[in-house]
Amino acid sequence: MTGRERRIGVYVCHCGGNISDHVDIDQVVAAAQAETGVVVARQMMFACSDSGQGDMERDIKEQHLDGLVVASCSPKLHVVTFRGVAKRAGLNPYEYTQVNVREQASWIHSDDEQSTTDKAISLVKAGIARTRLSEPLEPLVVETTQKTLVVGGGVAGLRAAIGLADIGLGVFLVERAAELGGWVGRFDEMYPTGKNGRALIASLITEVRRRPAISVFTGAELVSKSGSFGNYRVGIRIGGSTPETLSVEVGSIIVATGFETYQPEVGEFGYGIEGVVTLPEFKEAIDHSSGPLMYHGTPVRNVVYVYCVGSRQSADTPAANAYCSRYCCAATVAASVQLASRDAQVHQYHLYRDMRTYGKFELMYTESRKLGSVYLKFADDAPPAVARDDSGRLVVTVRDLLTGGEELAIAADLVVLVTGMIPRKNEELVSVLKLPLGTDGFFNEIHPKLRPVETVVDGVYIAGTCQGPRNSSESVASGLAAVTQSAVILKKGFAELDPLVAVVDADACTACGLCLDACPYGAIEMTLGEGKSVAIISETGCKGCGGCVPVCPDNAIDLRGYTDAQISAMIDSLLEVPVA
Amino acid sequence: MTTLAPVKPPDQERAFVPRILVFSTNNISDPGIDLAGSSHMTYSPGVVVISMPCTSGIRPSWILHAIEGGFDGVFIASDGDECAYLSDCSTRASRIVAQAQALLQQGGHQPQRLKMAAICSVCAEPFTRHVQQFGQALAELGRSAVAS
């Protein structure tokens, strides 16, 4: 596997002792120096510091380096930093390899310096082996359309549309229902600000109408998507008496399609018995009344809330919702405060598993208790029972863990089943957008903390409750995050993509077509090459997962940066140093 | 805190530290494995990691190559159901494992030298436990036929 003669620089970082306290850096540098193709090997106190970066840049220029290996911390931290070093010094950034000798060596094996040093040497050798076979690559540059499609006209979608228009992007806002507004548009007082949901939505709609850059389609659905990142062509079907399909070009798509609420089975915690309602039904009842709450003509004196209905279900429940719906505790506490503040005589009993009134909602929980709400904790395996007794009274029986397992029978005028959010059934949208769903059935982001609104489909962002249960202000925050991400890729007018995509060796390809089925993104096509059919992978359509690589019976596909030659060479290098 | 003490088989003088190659993934299992380091947990220095974008991109031939080259075992720290690229990643990964185990058997190696478990982005403790247990299992299995 000898390619061109290489001129590689290797930099081993002390990380101010984090690495050098447990790894003999001199040995690592000496081992790197002895490797074929290495012309410079140095140690640095902090490779990421200005002076460290400056030294590398100077070496790259003076020694005409064509490869760079930095042995320091996790690539999650400084890949961008060191790609920048390479680029500034005129070295192709894809000729650089990061080797993690901190999280995966010094910190994990701090009890034995020699074996830690040996492992660090192995890792550095593998990094050099990979770099010897690296190729200069250019990022894929695509021009972008300065428009965004927003799917869903609830609070997140409306706020996102306004944000997009205000940074100068065109917006198509598509709402399946006849009216904009979503769930928030049905609510009266909402926690934690006490703002009126209907009024909030009305003001957002006014703002939307005021912006000519936003085109609104109600009673409409996204039905097709083609093209790739930065330049999608989407089909919008507009219903009505004469349905028509409109085709528009957009650079990015924000999906904010919201949630559905959990609908209990008849008999589940007494659902179906008169007087047993879900949280949304209860919220609607208090929003559409004033003074003491009436139910079927009688005043409601005792309310019992049963929490976690349809949430945190045990695995043996059919189609269990294992997740915590996270907004329902706060929403219920808020509703109980709303009710208590207009009817001081009402008795409210909250039967819960764990209260999750996170952050400032804890204050609301305290207020609810001050206003007289009683909280009773039941065990996961001993849920409350809801039934009508012989005299026809609605009674909830529960064992309260906080009073030593005392069994309580609470007579109720109204039982509220605190139901959570479930993913909206949207199979057509899922198949049009090719968006992955998480284990809970909601749309999946790339990383919940580091890339919270991006999906694996470049230029398609998710916001609001289609991504998982959350409250309205959290939904708006994610909607605005998706606006910012759209700006990042669209405002420059072009975007750069990592070129670490799969490529087909046309000579080896036998056009069997197995890779076409292996790519859920439709990035592979069979085309007529020089005298024969060959598979071709679209650089912009490929997500770089490599899923087609092992599927090819002719080993004709390689993933750039992870080629067969590179991985094989790394495996060999990792074995060169014996383990003590 | 989990530790993998070198296991000394009774019939050998030198402590046997099994060499384990881990195939990890950039976005899901790497953060979990890095977290083990930043939490100052510990596992055997015989464990080394190569990261890929996705478990479904591993060629079965690499696993055979690793064992033939002298690794005592290969551990696939898979994306499981969390894979952001492929909704059927687990199914594909199982297929890769089955193919690789068949290759190992054809080559005269025990299929137990390959193990897979889903490692999430915060699965530091499960990862150290898996490689420790796998190391013990490999120590009992003895050196790979090709290891010197």
XYZ file of C-alpha atoms in Angstrom:
728
model
C 0.000 0.000 0.000
C 2.597 2.529 -0.982
C 1.143 5.686 -2.406
C 2.843 8.969 -3.030
C 5.759 10.018 -0.812
C 4.241 11.788 2.139
C 5.403 14.702 4.263
C 3.447 14.364 7.474
C 3.731 16.452 10.639
C 2.771 14.831 13.956
C 2.010 16.932 17.044
C 1.627 15.308 20.445
C -0.078 17.462 23.044
C 0.687 17.447 26.788
C -2.678 19.082 27.487
C -0.867 20.791 30.351
C -0.354 17.472 32.150
C -3.707 15.885 31.375
C -1.924 13.690 28.877
C 1.742 14.007 29.864
C 1.137 12.991 33.498
C 0.262 9.488 32.334
C 1.899 9.175 28.918
C 5.632 9.447 28.223
C 5.368 12.040 25.454
C 9.052 11.654 24.468
C 8.455 8.006 23.581
C 5.359 8.854 21.536
C 7.200 11.569 19.609
C 10.141 9.246 18.967
C 7.809 6.501 17.704
C 6.029 8.969 15.419
C 9.359 10.282 14.120
C 10.340 6.755 13.070
C 7.226 6.260 10.953
C 7.434 6.299 7.173
C 6.312 9.599 5.733
C 6.719 11.592 8.945
C 9.038 14.582 8.496
C 8.224 16.517 11.668
C 7.192 15.186 15.074
C 6.929 17.561 17.978
C 5.407 17.857 21.407
C 3.329 20.807 22.526
C 2.147 22.008 25.896
C -1.231 22.956 24.395
C -1.740 22.173 20.705
C -4.955 24.207 20.646
C -3.307 27.384 21.994
C -2.492 30.268 19.669
C 1.206 29.490 19.889
C 0.617 25.771 19.278
C -1.488 26.515 16.237
C 1.064 29.055 15.024
C 3.919 26.541 15.309
C 1.958 23.995 13.277
C 1.132 26.556 10.605
C 4.809 27.531 10.375
C 5.909 23.897 10.011
C 3.251 23.187 7.375
C 4.528 26.100 5.298
C 8.279 25.739 5.889
C 8.427 21.949 5.676
C 5.848 21.732 2.879
C 3.776 19.264 4.892
C 1.028 17.394 3.053
C -0.428 15.630 6.085
C -1.163 16.594 9.689
C -1.734 14.375 12.720
C -2.653 15.936 16.056
C -2.618 13.599 19.053
C -4.521 15.352 21.807
C -8.115 15.217 22.969
C -11.395 13.901 21.572
C -12.107 14.935 17.972
C -15.419 16.324 19.237
C -13.491 19.242 20.717
C -10.995 20.459 18.160
C -11.531 19.020 14.675
C -12.729 22.429 13.519
C -9.748 24.122 15.203
C -7.123 21.964 13.518
C -8.880 21.872 10.152
C -8.617 25.647 10.413
C -4.865 25.403 11.115
C -4.416 23.281 8.005
C -6.508 25.580 5.855
C -4.730 28.764 6.983
C -1.356 27.205 6.234
C -2.434 26.057 2.783
C -2.815 22.367 3.640
C -5.964 20.592 2.556
C -8.057 20.174 5.757
C -8.998 16.615 4.819
C -5.316 15.642 5.053
C -5.523 16.096 8.834
C -6.306 13.326 11.319
C -7.201 13.710 14.986
C -5.934 11.086 17.433
C -7.560 10.917 20.848
C -4.875 10.155 23.430
C -6.670 11.878 26.291
C -10.233 10.516 26.717
C -9.130 7.207 25.195
C -5.670 6.840 26.718
C -4.278 9.056 29.493
C -7.550 9.502 31.355
C -8.682 5.899 31.103
C -5.468 4.047 31.915
C -3.885 6.395 34.426
C -2.713 3.530 36.633
C 0.042 2.204 34.366
C 2.254 4.673 32.522
C 4.035 2.229 30.221
C 0.935 0.490 28.902
C -0.800 3.855 28.546
C 2.193 5.131 26.581
C 2.184 1.996 24.420
C -1.486 2.463 23.668
C -0.951 6.125 22.802
C 1.840 5.073 20.419
C -0.498 2.525 18.772
C -3.200 5.138 18.314
C -0.735 7.649 16.851
C 0.661 5.013 14.456
C -2.893 4.263 13.291
C -3.534 7.985 12.795
C -0.378 8.264 10.704
C -1.384 5.170 8.708
C -4.728 6.734 7.910
C -3.104 10.041 6.956
C -0.592 8.330 4.637
C -3.589 7.223 2.587
C -5.551 10.448 2.833
C -6.430 12.461 -0.228
C -6.955 16.171 -0.683
C -10.688 16.747 -0.894
C -12.701 19.826 -1.614
C -15.852 20.583 0.338
C -18.952 20.258 -1.786
C -20.138 23.768 -2.577
C -23.797 24.180 -3.387
C -25.676 27.356 -4.165
C -28.702 27.810 -1.978
C -32.228 29.086 -2.532
C -33.081 31.904 -0.138
C -36.451 30.498 0.867
C -37.715 28.182 3.579
C -40.719 25.922 3.825
C -42.340 25.779 7.256
C -44.595 22.768 7.771
C -47.083 23.395 10.561
C -48.775 26.633 11.594
C -48.796 26.215 15.363
C -46.945 28.468 17.754
C -43.485 27.154 16.737
C -44.163 27.342 12.998
C -45.723 30.814 13.161
C -42.875 32.232 15.210
C -40.328 30.596 12.911
C -42.027 32.058 9.825
C -41.832 35.557 11.306
C -38.177 35.060 12.251
C -37.288 33.826 8.761
C -39.022 36.761 7.076
C -37.229 39.198 9.385
C -33.808 37.976 8.328
C -34.752 38.344 4.695
C -35.732 34.827 3.711
C -38.857 33.976 1.753
C -41.288 31.694 3.570
C -43.950 29.209 2.537
C -46.042 28.335 5.582
C -48.111 25.203 5.120
C -50.834 24.203 7.602
C -52.923 21.075 7.201
C -55.900 22.420 9.178
C -58.220 25.080 7.848
C -56.956 27.608 10.399
C -53.540 28.567 11.714
C -52.845 28.337 15.430
C -52.502 24.695 16.424
C -52.972 23.674 20.044
C -52.015 27.011 21.586
C -54.768 28.702 19.587
C -57.337 26.726 21.601
C -56.034 27.630 25.045
C -57.054 30.435 27.317
C -54.648 31.049 30.208
C -51.340 29.256 29.761
C -48.541 28.536 32.181
C -46.225 29.945 33.317
C -46.912 33.533 32.225
C -50.703 33.391 32.413
C -50.827 34.661 28.824
C -53.898 33.853 26.779
C -53.093 31.305 24.050
C -55.777 32.513 21.646
C -54.603 36.112 21.966
C -50.993 35.044 21.479
C -51.807 33.201 18.261
C -53.980 36.080 17.005
C -51.075 38.485 17.409
C -48.668 36.085 15.669
C -51.100 35.686 12.766
C -51.335 39.479 12.471
C -47.541 39.653 12.311
C -47.454 36.906 9.667
C -50.051 38.690 7.503
C -48.055 41.891 7.795
C -45.031 40.306 6.091
C -45.298 39.945 2.310
C -42.337 37.523 2.325
C -44.583 34.894 3.956
C -47.031 32.953 1.781
C -49.575 31.060 3.890
C -51.341 27.913 2.690
C -54.008 26.450 4.958
C -55.817 23.192 4.295
C -52.574 22.247 2.569
C -49.979 19.496 2.858
C -46.429 18.801 1.793
C -46.683 15.902 -0.649
C -43.319 15.652 -2.378
C -39.694 16.617 -2.023
C -36.890 16.244 -4.517
C -33.491 17.792 -5.101
C -30.992 18.155 -2.344
C -29.771 20.367 0.437
C -29.968 24.068 -0.384
C -32.215 23.451 -3.382
C -35.238 21.378 -2.601
C -38.256 21.312 -4.877
C -41.344 20.634 -2.825
C -44.925 19.903 -3.780
C -47.693 21.520 -1.734
C -51.187 20.111 -2.216
C -53.837 22.682 -1.489
C -57.220 21.173 -0.730
C -60.625 22.762 -1.150
C -63.242 22.198 -3.844
C -60.637 22.098 -6.614
C -57.448 20.677 -5.121
C -54.244 21.752 -6.802
C -50.578 21.006 -6.285
C -48.083 23.813 -6.259
C -44.378 23.237 -6.848
C -41.902 25.624 -5.215
C -38.152 25.778 -4.603
C -36.779 26.181 -1.099
C -33.347 26.012 0.484
C -34.421 24.564 3.812
C -37.437 23.018 5.492
C -38.596 23.493 9.066
C -40.901 20.762 10.307
C -43.130 21.884 13.181
C -46.038 19.505 12.909
C -46.846 19.273 16.600
C -48.302 16.442 18.665
C -51.413 14.485 19.448
C -52.604 13.773 22.965
C -52.730 10.349 24.493
C -56.222 8.902 24.298
C -56.830 6.398 27.135
C -58.538 3.100 26.414
C -62.043 2.704 27.825
C -61.563 1.342 31.335
C -58.009 2.680 31.661
C -58.119 4.468 35.046
C -61.911 4.511 34.717
C -61.916 6.331 31.378
C -65.381 6.026 29.896
C -67.094 6.482 33.258
C -68.952 9.776 33.450
C -66.825 12.266 35.344
C -63.496 10.895 34.153
C -61.815 13.259 31.663
C -58.396 13.777 30.102
C -56.163 16.780 30.765
C -57.043 18.508 27.439
C -60.763 17.970 28.132
C -60.330 19.431 31.616
C -58.334 22.371 30.297
C -61.067 23.108 27.775
C -63.709 22.962 30.523
C -61.918 25.476 32.736
C -61.005 27.709 29.795
C -64.655 27.955 28.747
C -66.085 28.807 32.150
C -65.603 31.197 35.029
C -66.101 30.991 38.788
C -66.522 27.546 40.365
C -66.292 24.756 37.800
C -69.536 23.015 36.904
C -69.727 19.508 35.461
C -73.025 18.437 33.885
C -74.879 21.032 35.915
C -73.374 20.233 39.308
C -70.598 22.212 40.953
C -67.260 20.439 41.163
C -66.094 20.325 44.803
C -63.508 17.515 44.636
C -61.057 17.053 41.778
C -58.672 14.084 41.656
C -55.776 14.173 39.209
C -54.124 10.903 38.188
C -50.689 11.633 36.724
C -48.623 9.780 34.105
C -51.594 8.306 32.223
C -50.119 6.993 28.978
C -46.618 8.063 29.960
C -43.713 6.134 31.491
C -45.603 2.936 30.785
C -43.933 -0.315 31.707
C -42.509 -2.381 28.883
C -45.222 -5.055 29.161
C -47.944 -2.570 28.135
C -48.803 -3.105 24.453
C -47.155 -0.336 22.369
C -45.867 1.200 25.582
C -44.991 4.882 25.786
C -41.874 4.498 27.880
C -41.008 8.189 27.881
C -41.931 10.954 30.318
C -44.110 13.499 28.551
C -42.469 16.169 30.741
C -44.905 19.032 30.205
C -47.932 17.439 31.902
C -46.852 17.854 35.552
C -46.399 21.592 35.116
C -49.535 21.937 32.958
C -51.653 20.162 35.576
C -50.189 22.104 38.486
C -50.871 25.315 36.522
C -54.468 24.265 35.842
C -54.965 23.498 39.539
C -53.653 26.948 40.463
C -55.965 28.482 37.836
C -58.939 26.644 39.362
C -58.046 27.305 43.017
C -57.613 31.020 42.399
C -61.186 31.355 41.153
C -62.785 28.919 43.599
C -61.267 28.882 47.110
C -63.619 26.063 48.190
C -62.462 23.443 45.681
C -60.528 20.406 46.973
C -57.807 19.092 44.691
C -55.938 15.794 45.118
C -52.933 15.039 42.921
C -51.998 11.350 42.683
C -48.511 11.210 41.216
C -45.550 8.914 40.656
C -42.883 11.634 40.606
C -43.474 15.365 40.282
C -41.348 16.835 37.515
C -41.993 20.548 37.747
C -38.490 21.383 36.565
C -36.836 24.795 36.717
C -39.020 27.705 37.703
C -42.167 25.571 37.542
C -41.161 24.467 41.029
C -42.514 27.833 42.255
C -45.881 27.029 40.697
C -45.854 23.658 42.470
C -45.264 25.435 45.797
C -48.072 27.887 45.025
C -50.438 25.049 44.218
C -49.726 23.439 47.599
C -50.198 26.792 49.356
C -53.588 27.094 47.670
C -54.626 23.795 49.234
C -53.773 21.105 46.691
C -52.910 17.775 48.325
C -50.227 15.610 46.737
C -50.226 11.829 47.219
C -47.506 9.601 45.843
C -48.369 6.140 44.600
C -46.010 3.282 43.753
C -45.319 2.414 40.108
C -46.768 -1.061 40.637
C -49.814 0.104 42.604
C -51.697 2.554 40.412
C -54.878 4.203 41.723
C -58.239 2.598 40.929
C -61.113 4.732 39.618
C -64.660 3.369 39.922
C -68.225 4.205 40.873
C -69.233 2.650 44.201
C -72.591 0.981 44.975
C -74.212 4.320 45.676
C -73.023 5.645 42.309
C -70.338 7.935 43.723
C -67.092 8.319 41.805
C -64.304 7.078 44.116
C -60.555 6.923 43.587
C -58.653 4.450 45.753
C -54.924 4.889 46.216
C -52.124 3.789 48.522
C -50.166 6.857 49.606
C -46.475 6.074 49.958
C -45.832 9.234 51.956
C -48.116 8.151 54.801
C -46.674 4.661 55.034
C -48.848 3.047 52.387
C -52.150 4.181 53.899
C -55.050 3.268 51.614
C -57.243 6.253 50.860
C -60.632 6.352 49.164
C -61.299 9.807 47.744
C -64.782 10.741 46.587
C -64.497 12.789 43.401
C -66.798 14.948 41.332
C -64.264 14.951 38.546
C -61.266 12.710 37.845
C -58.664 14.200 35.523
C -56.394 11.729 33.768
C -53.147 13.593 33.205
C -52.452 12.456 29.655
C -49.247 13.281 27.849
C -48.200 14.060 24.310
C -47.798 11.317 21.739
C -46.241 11.562 18.292
C -48.602 12.682 15.566
C -49.327 9.977 13.007
C -47.804 11.400 9.883
C -46.672 8.525 7.751
C -46.940 10.430 4.491
C -44.764 13.263 5.779
C -42.235 10.803 7.208
C -41.918 9.069 3.860
C -41.740 12.339 1.900
C -39.024 13.827 4.085
C -37.214 10.582 4.990
C -36.886 11.775 8.542
C -35.791 9.231 11.122
C -37.989 8.659 14.153
C -36.545 8.102 17.615
C -37.457 5.193 19.869
C -40.457 7.149 21.184
C -41.802 7.803 17.695
C -41.033 11.520 17.593
C -38.690 13.032 14.976
C -35.054 12.565 15.858
C -32.434 15.308 16.023
C -28.752 14.585 15.317
C -27.731 15.282 18.890
C -30.024 16.473 21.689
C -27.489 18.945 23.055
C -24.978 19.770 20.339
C -27.242 19.785 17.262
C -30.733 19.963 18.707
C -32.806 21.011 15.654
C -30.777 19.483 12.827
C -31.688 16.138 11.315
C -29.581 13.782 9.237
C -31.312 15.202 6.195
C -29.255 18.327 5.543
C -31.340 21.465 5.476
C -34.339 19.833 7.145
C -34.871 21.032 10.698
C -37.339 20.028 13.369
C -38.939 22.290 15.943
C -41.597 22.149 18.611
C -43.458 19.102 19.820
C -42.976 16.980 16.693
C -39.556 16.397 18.237
C -40.792 15.374 21.673
C -43.020 16.684 24.457
C -42.353 20.280 25.485
C -44.219 23.441 26.428
C -45.016 26.392 24.192
C -42.028 28.541 25.127
C -39.653 25.618 24.563
C -41.364 25.048 21.211
C -40.821 28.659 20.196
C -37.172 28.492 21.287
C -36.584 25.479 19.037
C -38.496 27.177 16.194
C -36.138 30.142 16.435
C -33.134 27.807 16.624
C -34.307 26.299 13.329
C -34.535 29.832 11.893
C -30.913 30.443 12.873
C -29.804 27.168 11.314
C -31.632 28.083 8.107
C -29.839 31.440 8.116
C -26.489 29.671 8.555
C -26.940 27.668 5.382
C -28.940 30.109 3.264
C -27.752 33.639 3.947
C -24.323 33.207 2.364
C -25.991 32.103 -0.848
C -23.894 28.939 -0.888
C -23.093 26.145 1.524
C -20.174 23.790 2.027
C -20.678 20.105 2.743
C -18.170 17.590 4.055
C -17.039 15.542 1.062
C -16.741 12.362 3.146
C -19.222 10.539 0.959
C -19.309 7.083 -0.598
C -17.775 6.628 -4.037
C -18.077 3.780 -6.532
C -15.132 2.245 -8.331
C -16.694 2.080 -11.798
C -14.241 -0.627 -12.946
C -15.215 -2.954 -10.100
C -18.967 -2.266 -10.214
C -21.017 -5.040 -11.809
C -24.283 -3.079 -11.718
C -25.992 -5.622 -9.477
C -28.101 -2.848 -7.959
C -27.900 -4.025 -4.325
C -26.576 -0.641 -3.199
C -29.635 1.124 -4.613
C -31.832 -0.725 -2.137
C -29.349 -0.113 0.671
C -29.644 3.674 0.406
C -32.801 5.040 2.018
C -31.894 8.513 0.753
C -32.127 7.570 -2.902
C -28.610 8.909 -3.486
C -27.519 6.010 -5.701
C -28.554 5.639 -9.320
C -27.677 3.204 -12.035
C -26.322 5.002 -15.077
C -24.822 3.963 -18.344
C -21.074 4.426 -18.086
C -18.468 3.634 -20.709
C -20.091 0.702 -22.389
C -21.684 -0.682 -19.223
C -24.078 0.203 -16.443
C -22.520 1.430 -13.192
C -23.867 2.704 -9.908
C -23.243 6.402 -9.307
C -23.572 8.072 -5.920
C -24.777 11.652 -5.766
C -22.294 13.674 -3.701
C -24.965 15.968 -2.350
C -27.538 13.233 -1.803
C -25.138 10.936 0.085
C -25.238 11.321 3.875
C -21.879 9.599 4.353
C -23.176 6.762 6.533
C -21.393 4.038 4.562
C -24.408 1.708 4.776
C -23.910 0.745 1.122
C -20.238 -0.219 1.647
C -20.610 -3.734 3.129
C -23.617 -4.443 0.910
C -21.528 -4.367 -2.278
C -20.525 -7.937 -3.217
C -17.716 -6.594 -5.425
C -16.162 -4.313 -2.778
C -16.603 -1.521 -5.302
C -17.734 1.125 -2.784
C -15.490 3.064 -0.444
C -16.435 5.750 2.028
C -14.000 8.662 1.757
C -11.999 9.070 4.949
C -12.858 5.472 5.901
C -11.621 3.561 2.879
C -10.888 -0.138 2.905
C -7.185 0.675 2.522
C -7.245 3.168 5.401
C -9.109 0.986 7.871
C -6.978 -2.056 7.025
C -3.788 -0.020 7.472
C -5.053 1.313 10.809
C -5.796 -2.200 12.047
C -2.261 -3.294 11.103
C -0.687 -0.269 12.798
C -2.667 -0.763 15.985
C -1.085 -4.201 16.306
C 2.542 -3.145 15.853
C 3.190 -2.333 19.508
C 2.852 -5.385 21.761
C 0.562 -5.125 24.772
C 2.472 -5.569 28.016
C -15.597 1.897 39.060
C -14.850 -1.081 36.893
C -11.395 -2.412 36.284
C -10.103 -5.112 34.068
C -7.262 -6.816 35.836
C -4.999 -8.748 33.510
C -6.088 -12.360 33.681
C -3.276 -14.847 33.994
C -4.172 -18.214 32.560
C -2.708 -20.964 34.783
C -0.682 -22.536 31.999
C 1.090 -19.354 30.997
C 3.741 -17.355 32.736
C 3.104 -13.981 31.111
C -0.083 -12.095 31.958
C -2.434 -12.247 29.027
C -4.024 -8.909 28.186
C -6.534 -9.598 25.421
C -6.322 -7.142 22.543
C -9.743 -5.835 21.625
C -10.510 -3.714 18.574
C -13.618 -1.602 19.044
C -15.590 -0.301 16.072
C -17.359 2.772 17.340
C -19.435 5.523 15.721
C -18.679 9.237 15.585
C -21.990 10.554 16.856
C -23.443 7.907 19.164
C -20.953 5.536 20.791
C -17.826 7.737 20.609
C -19.257 10.278 23.058
C -20.132 7.398 25.412
C -16.611 5.970 25.178
C -15.047 9.426 25.594
C -17.267 9.974 28.624
C -15.722 6.912 30.270
C -12.380 8.713 29.938
C -13.585 12.090 31.136
C -15.287 10.365 34.096
C -11.904 8.745 34.856
C -13.274 5.243 34.690
C -10.878 2.545 33.592
C -10.625 -0.419 31.247
C -7.796 -2.447 29.800
C -5.178 -0.679 27.653
C -5.592 -3.647 25.294
C -8.778 -1.928 24.060
C -8.394 0.411 21.059
C -11.063 2.197 19.061
C -11.615 2.921 15.368
C -14.550 5.241 14.719
C -16.907 5.130 11.765
C -19.900 7.291 10.878
C -22.315 4.373 11.333
C -22.199 0.730 12.439
C -23.803 -0.328 9.156
C -20.672 0.774 7.282
C -18.371 -1.855 8.801
C -17.059 -4.404 6.328
C -17.106 -7.962 7.723
C -13.685 -8.461 6.108
C -12.191 -5.856 8.494
C -13.213 -8.004 11.436
C -11.534 -11.064 9.957
C -8.491 -8.916 9.116
C -8.290 -7.732 12.740
C -8.445 -11.252 14.180
C -6.003 -12.635 11.616
C -3.674 -9.745 12.354
C -3.564 -10.517 16.061
C -6.519 -8.946 17.843
C -8.065 -11.406 20.285
C -11.517 -9.960 19.841
C -13.563 -7.315 18.041
C -16.266 -5.377 19.865
C -18.819 -3.424 17.860
C -20.090 -0.501 19.936
C -23.154 -0.029 17.795
C -25.594 2.815 17.268
C -28.485 0.511 18.063
C -31.834 2.178 17.501
C -30.342 5.629 17.954
C -28.662 5.709 14.554
C -29.462 9.033 12.939
C -28.779 7.734 9.416
C -30.561 4.420 9.046
C -33.766 3.398 10.766
C -32.889 -0.268 10.193
C -29.310 0.121 11.448
C -29.709 -2.635 14.072
C -30.908 -5.124 11.471
C -28.047 -4.235 9.137
C -25.521 -4.475 11.965
C -26.834 -7.920 12.940
C -26.368 -9.008 9.343
C -22.783 -7.705 9.351
C -22.091 -9.601 12.589
C -23.538 -12.819 11.134
C -21.435 -12.460 7.984
C -18.299 -11.674 9.977
C -18.850 -14.633 12.290
C -19.227 -16.898 9.264
C -15.931 -15.511 7.914
C -14.263 -16.125 11.272
C -15.470 -19.705 11.350
C -14.296 -20.342 7.796
C -10.906 -19.014 8.891
C -10.788 -21.337 11.900
C -11.533 -18.690 14.539
C -14.170 -18.870 17.237
C -17.171 -16.685 16.384
C -17.237 -15.602 20.053
C -14.296 -13.359 19.214
C -16.844 -10.907 17.831
C -19.315 -9.211 20.112
C -21.738 -6.358 19.584
C -23.707 -4.156 21.977
C -25.464 -0.835 21.534
C -23.505 1.931 23.250
C -25.315 5.243 23.588
C -23.761 8.696 23.853
C -23.782 8.542 27.668
C -23.155 4.787 27.988
C -19.750 5.160 29.675
C -20.386 2.619 32.414
C -22.019 0.009 30.132
C -19.095 0.355 27.721
C -16.444 -0.267 30.377
C -18.495 -3.183 31.697
C -18.905 -4.691 28.232
C -15.200 -4.509 27.359
C -14.249 -5.826 30.787
C -16.600 -8.805 30.483
C -15.581 -9.394 26.881
C -11.919 -9.255 27.946
C -12.572 -11.900 30.584
C -14.424 -14.081 28.082
C -11.527 -13.727 25.639
C -9.011 -14.552 28.345
C -10.910 -17.758 29.012
C -11.029 -18.446 25.286
C -7.258 -18.061 25.176
C -5.081 -16.252 22.728
C -6.253 -15.895 19.190
C -4.823 -18.687 17.032
C -2.683 -16.171 15.188
C -1.465 -14.075 18.120
C 2.173 -14.488 18.955
